[in-house]
Amino acid sequence: MKLLLIFGSDETYNLISMYIKPLGFELIRYRHVLKAMDNIDEIDPVGIIISAEDFPRHWKILVQFVRSSRPKEASPIILLRGASFPLEETSKASFLGVSGIVSETLDPIEMDRLQAILSRYISVEEKRKARRFRPEEWTHVEFLFLGPGNRKFITGSIQTISSTGLSFRPDHPALLENISISMTLSECSLLVGDVVLSPVCRVIRTGRNLSFEFVSFKEQEQDILDAYLDQLPLEEYKARRKAAAPV
């Protein structure tokens, strides 16, 4: 299944790629709307995601072009909106045939919304490694890494975690001045349950929350992480039953 992505931002592409590619899509990216339009028939995508922030005028041209031959059911189009996206543009997007609009912040809530829109139109292959979990009181996951340059331990809280990566809110953002997109960090520690893992991580997003992609693990460590994530739904069920039990 080919999914066409039209973004100018590498950060946006990297973040979506980490969460969407494991669902079974082949991702094809273009940085220019007109070039993407020239190759629509050849690509024959099952869906299209375009950034209205990067292409505030051209997204309308693309939607009209696609809808002239492809209905919503055949090729859903998802629009990524920026903070300044006008309300009247939302109505226009719906009229032109946009299938859904998602904030370009792509925080966990927006990412869930994006996946929900895709699954509404496309039979998404739900693979284990695509599932993301938000740590709760009953989970035991922690992450820290050695900051490049300053060689200080960067601590914080995990916001979401999956088999392919995690998002992380640092306790002291001032220590992150040397962090940049695509940087690889080899001195990381990830606690899952009672086991400390040592993933090599790539930075795919900076800001208030950092997003990391797991590049590699030591032998057997990926299996340990997968096994821990697999049992989280059962642990959640147990925790909720215990909380609901009469005292």
mmCIF file of C-alpha atoms in Angstrom, residues 54-240:
data_model
loop_
_atom_site.group_PDB
_atom_site.id
_atom_site.type_symbol
_atom_site.label_atom_id
_atom_site.label_comp_id
_atom_site.label_asym_id
_atom_site.label_seq_id
_atom_site.Cartn_x
_atom_site.Cartn_y
_atom_site.Cartn_z
ATOM 1 C CA ASP A 54 4.203 24.095 3.869
ATOM 2 C CA PHE A 55 1.865 24.597 0.895
ATOM 3 C CA PRO A 56 -0.839 27.118 1.929
ATOM 4 C CA ARG A 57 -2.055 27.654 -1.654
ATOM 5 C CA HIS A 58 -1.074 24.535 -3.542
ATOM 6 C CA TRP A 59 -2.909 22.085 -1.280
ATOM 7 C CA LYS A 60 -6.217 23.249 -2.784
ATOM 8 C CA ILE A 61 -4.905 22.659 -6.310
ATOM 9 C CA LEU A 62 -3.806 19.160 -5.352
ATOM 10 C CA VAL A 63 -7.143 18.261 -3.757
ATOM 11 C CA GLN A 64 -9.124 19.481 -6.773
ATOM 12 C CA PHE A 65 -6.808 17.603 -9.134
ATOM 13 C CA VAL A 66 -7.078 14.332 -7.215
ATOM 14 C CA ARG A 67 -10.837 14.590 -6.696
ATOM 15 C CA SER A 68 -11.404 15.052 -10.422
ATOM 16 C CA SER A 69 -10.660 11.340 -10.856
ATOM 17 C CA ARG A 70 -10.427 9.779 -7.381
ATOM 18 C CA PRO A 71 -13.268 9.885 -4.827
ATOM 19 C CA LYS A 72 -12.705 9.885 -1.074
ATOM 20 C CA GLU A 73 -13.302 6.154 -0.846
ATOM 21 C CA ALA A 74 -10.549 5.443 -3.386
ATOM 22 C CA SER A 75 -7.939 7.914 -2.143
ATOM 23 C CA PRO A 76 -8.446 9.755 1.174
ATOM 24 C CA ILE A 77 -6.596 13.042 1.558
ATOM 25 C CA ILE A 78 -5.478 14.198 4.999
ATOM 26 C CA LEU A 79 -4.483 17.809 5.541
ATOM 27 C CA LEU A 80 -1.918 18.829 8.167
ATOM 28 C CA ARG A 81 -2.819 22.307 9.452
ATOM 29 C CA GLY A 82 -0.572 24.789 11.185
ATOM 30 C CA ALA A 83 -1.425 27.080 14.094
ATOM 31 C CA SER A 84 -2.525 29.881 11.756
ATOM 32 C CA PHE A 85 -4.915 27.767 9.638
ATOM 33 C CA PRO A 86 -8.082 29.940 9.253
ATOM 34 C CA LEU A 87 -11.497 28.561 10.201
ATOM 35 C CA GLU A 88 -12.896 29.364 6.757
ATOM 36 C CA GLU A 89 -10.195 27.148 5.234
ATOM 37 C CA THR A 90 -11.592 24.209 7.188
ATOM 38 C CA SER A 91 -14.960 24.606 5.491
ATOM 39 C CA LYS A 92 -13.267 24.987 2.120
ATOM 40 C CA ALA A 93 -11.228 21.829 2.694
ATOM 41 C CA SER A 94 -14.382 19.839 3.452
ATOM 42 C CA PHE A 95 -16.123 21.217 0.347
ATOM 43 C CA LEU A 96 -13.176 20.321 -1.895
ATOM 44 C CA GLY A 97 -13.084 16.737 -0.620
ATOM 45 C CA VAL A 98 -10.467 16.555 2.133
ATOM 46 C CA SER A 99 -11.056 13.442 4.237
ATOM 47 C CA GLY A 100 -9.704 14.815 7.510
ATOM 48 C CA ILE A 101 -7.632 17.565 9.091
ATOM 49 C CA VAL A 102 -4.945 16.967 11.713
ATOM 50 C CA SER A 103 -2.793 19.466 13.587
ATOM 51 C CA GLU A 104 0.812 19.555 12.424
ATOM 52 C CA THR A 105 1.913 19.441 16.072
ATOM 53 C CA LEU A 106 1.473 15.654 15.680
ATOM 54 C CA ASP A 107 1.366 15.122 19.420
ATOM 55 C CA PRO A 108 0.095 11.709 20.593
ATOM 56 C CA ILE A 109 -3.566 12.768 20.376
ATOM 57 C CA GLU A 110 -3.171 14.122 16.840
ATOM 58 C CA MET A 111 -1.206 11.058 15.775
ATOM 59 C CA ASP A 112 -4.047 8.851 17.026
ATOM 60 C CA ARG A 113 -6.469 10.994 15.020
ATOM 61 C CA LEU A 114 -4.341 10.604 11.902
ATOM 62 C CA GLN A 115 -4.273 6.821 12.236
ATOM 63 C CA ALA A 116 -8.033 6.770 12.874
ATOM 64 C CA ILE A 117 -8.720 8.698 9.659
ATOM 65 C CA LEU A 118 -6.501 6.356 7.662
ATOM 66 C CA SER A 119 -8.140 3.250 9.112
ATOM 67 C CA ARG A 120 -11.586 4.664 8.265
ATOM 68 C CA TYR A 121 -10.777 4.415 4.564
ATOM 69 C CA ILE A 122 -7.942 1.882 4.384
ATOM 70 C CA SER A 123 -7.590 -1.600 5.830
ATOM 71 C CA VAL A 124 -4.635 -0.839 8.085
ATOM 72 C CA GLU A 125 -2.358 -3.719 9.042
ATOM 73 C CA GLU A 126 -2.114 -3.354 12.819
ATOM 74 C CA LYS A 127 1.341 -4.657 13.638
ATOM 75 C CA ARG A 128 2.587 -5.016 17.203
ATOM 76 C CA LYS A 129 5.463 -2.608 16.693
ATOM 77 C CA ALA A 130 3.080 0.197 15.652
ATOM 78 C CA ARG A 131 1.221 0.254 18.962
ATOM 79 C CA ARG A 132 2.097 3.168 21.204
ATOM 80 C CA PHE A 133 1.604 3.198 24.952
ATOM 81 C CA ARG A 134 1.326 6.116 27.327
ATOM 82 C CA PRO A 135 3.000 5.256 30.646
ATOM 83 C CA GLU A 136 0.657 4.981 33.630
ATOM 84 C CA GLU A 137 1.249 4.517 37.349
ATOM 85 C CA TRP A 138 1.369 0.737 36.883
ATOM 86 C CA THR A 139 4.017 0.806 34.137
ATOM 87 C CA HIS A 140 7.741 0.742 34.813
ATOM 88 C CA VAL A 141 9.496 2.583 32.007
ATOM 89 C CA GLU A 142 12.177 5.255 32.305
ATOM 90 C CA PHE A 143 14.654 6.789 29.886
ATOM 91 C CA LEU A 144 17.804 8.873 30.149
ATOM 92 C CA PHE A 145 20.770 9.625 27.938
ATOM 93 C CA LEU A 146 24.135 11.330 28.031
ATOM 94 C CA GLY A 147 23.924 14.729 26.398
ATOM 95 C CA PRO A 148 26.356 15.342 23.531
ATOM 96 C CA GLY A 149 28.902 18.035 24.231
ATOM 97 C CA ASN A 150 28.052 18.708 27.875
ATOM 98 C CA ARG A 151 28.262 14.995 28.847
ATOM 99 C CA LYS A 152 25.470 15.454 31.390
ATOM 100 C CA PHE A 153 22.728 12.939 32.085
ATOM 101 C CA ILE A 154 19.436 14.112 30.586
ATOM 102 C CA THR A 155 16.494 12.895 32.644
ATOM 103 C CA GLY A 156 12.784 13.313 32.089
ATOM 104 C CA SER A 157 9.547 11.423 31.517
ATOM 105 C CA ILE A 158 8.461 9.146 28.693
ATOM 106 C CA GLN A 159 5.285 10.468 27.039
ATOM 107 C CA THR A 160 4.704 7.536 24.669
ATOM 108 C CA ILE A 161 6.669 4.411 23.813
ATOM 109 C CA SER A 162 6.464 1.743 21.114
ATOM 110 C CA SER A 163 8.693 -0.958 19.733
ATOM 111 C CA THR A 164 10.179 1.540 17.265
ATOM 112 C CA GLY A 165 10.767 4.608 19.435
ATOM 113 C CA LEU A 166 9.559 6.956 22.133
ATOM 114 C CA SER A 167 8.700 10.561 22.897
ATOM 115 C CA PHE A 168 10.353 12.144 25.901
ATOM 116 C CA ARG A 169 9.850 15.339 27.928
ATOM 117 C CA PRO A 170 13.176 16.445 29.523
ATOM 118 C CA ASP A 171 13.335 17.753 33.063
ATOM 119 C CA HIS A 172 15.855 20.448 32.104
ATOM 120 C CA PRO A 173 15.417 21.630 28.485
ATOM 121 C CA ALA A 174 18.349 24.050 28.853
ATOM 122 C CA LEU A 175 20.711 21.068 28.724
ATOM 123 C CA LEU A 176 19.573 20.212 25.186
ATOM 124 C CA GLU A 177 21.236 23.047 23.291
ATOM 125 C CA ASN A 178 23.476 20.590 21.411
ATOM 126 C CA ILE A 179 20.613 18.301 20.328
ATOM 127 C CA SER A 180 19.607 18.425 16.652
ATOM 128 C CA ILE A 181 17.428 16.502 14.188
ATOM 129 C CA SER A 182 18.949 13.258 12.827
ATOM 130 C CA MET A 183 21.591 13.158 15.580
ATOM 131 C CA THR A 184 22.411 9.625 16.742
ATOM 132 C CA LEU A 185 22.848 9.038 20.473
ATOM 133 C CA SER A 186 24.664 5.874 21.503
ATOM 134 C CA GLU A 187 24.734 6.398 25.283
ATOM 135 C CA CYS A 188 21.090 5.816 26.239
ATOM 136 C CA SER A 189 19.441 3.774 28.979
ATOM 137 C CA LEU A 190 15.867 2.501 28.822
ATOM 138 C CA LEU A 191 14.322 0.811 31.858
ATOM 139 C CA VAL A 192 11.470 -1.579 31.053
ATOM 140 C CA GLY A 193 10.175 -3.483 34.049
ATOM 141 C CA ASP A 194 13.282 -4.589 35.929
ATOM 142 C CA VAL A 195 15.635 -4.625 32.931
ATOM 143 C CA VAL A 196 17.870 -1.812 31.699
ATOM 144 C CA LEU A 197 18.307 -1.726 27.914
ATOM 145 C CA SER A 198 20.897 0.227 25.926
ATOM 146 C CA PRO A 199 19.328 1.384 22.645
ATOM 147 C CA VAL A 200 21.074 3.518 20.050
ATOM 148 C CA CYS A 201 18.603 6.325 19.306
ATOM 149 C CA ARG A 202 18.145 8.835 16.484
ATOM 150 C CA VAL A 203 16.575 12.239 17.190
ATOM 151 C CA ILE A 204 13.624 12.771 14.859
ATOM 152 C CA ARG A 205 11.986 15.719 16.630
ATOM 153 C CA THR A 206 13.091 18.477 18.969
ATOM 154 C CA GLY A 207 11.105 20.979 21.014
ATOM 155 C CA ARG A 208 9.222 20.663 24.287
ATOM 156 C CA ASN A 209 9.102 16.920 23.693
ATOM 157 C CA LEU A 210 11.889 15.010 21.985
ATOM 158 C CA SER A 211 11.067 12.090 19.705
ATOM 159 C CA PHE A 212 13.541 9.251 19.280
ATOM 160 C CA GLU A 213 13.663 6.370 16.847
ATOM 161 C CA PHE A 214 15.363 3.192 18.053
ATOM 162 C CA VAL A 215 18.195 2.523 15.595
ATOM 163 C CA SER A 216 19.483 -0.648 17.216
ATOM 164 C CA PHE A 217 19.660 -2.687 20.417
ATOM 165 C CA LYS A 218 22.172 -5.086 21.848
ATOM 166 C CA GLU A 219 21.505 -8.772 21.330
ATOM 167 C CA GLN A 220 18.053 -9.900 22.593
ATOM 168 C CA GLU A 221 17.162 -6.428 23.913
ATOM 169 C CA GLN A 222 14.572 -5.746 21.196
ATOM 170 C CA ASP A 223 12.838 -8.990 22.174
ATOM 171 C CA ILE A 224 12.811 -7.876 25.822
ATOM 172 C CA LEU A 225 11.182 -4.563 24.916
ATOM 173 C CA ASP A 226 8.614 -6.254 22.649
ATOM 174 C CA ALA A 227 7.726 -8.779 25.344
ATOM 175 C CA TYR A 228 7.257 -6.003 27.914
ATOM 176 C CA LEU A 229 5.000 -3.987 25.591
ATOM 177 C CA ASP A 230 2.992 -7.105 24.734
ATOM 178 C CA GLN A 231 2.007 -7.645 28.358
ATOM 179 C CA LEU A 232 0.999 -4.020 29.043
ATOM 180 C CA PRO A 233 -2.681 -4.477 28.045
ATOM 181 C CA LEU A 234 -2.983 -7.315 30.572
ATOM 182 C CA GLU A 235 -1.268 -5.208 33.251
ATOM 183 C CA GLU A 236 -3.682 -2.361 32.508
ATOM 184 C CA TYR A 237 -6.634 -4.724 32.892
ATOM 185 C CA LYS A 238 -5.306 -5.954 36.239
ATOM 186 C CA ALA A 239 -4.684 -2.394 37.467
ATOM 187 C CA ARG A 240 -8.191 -1.246 36.533
#
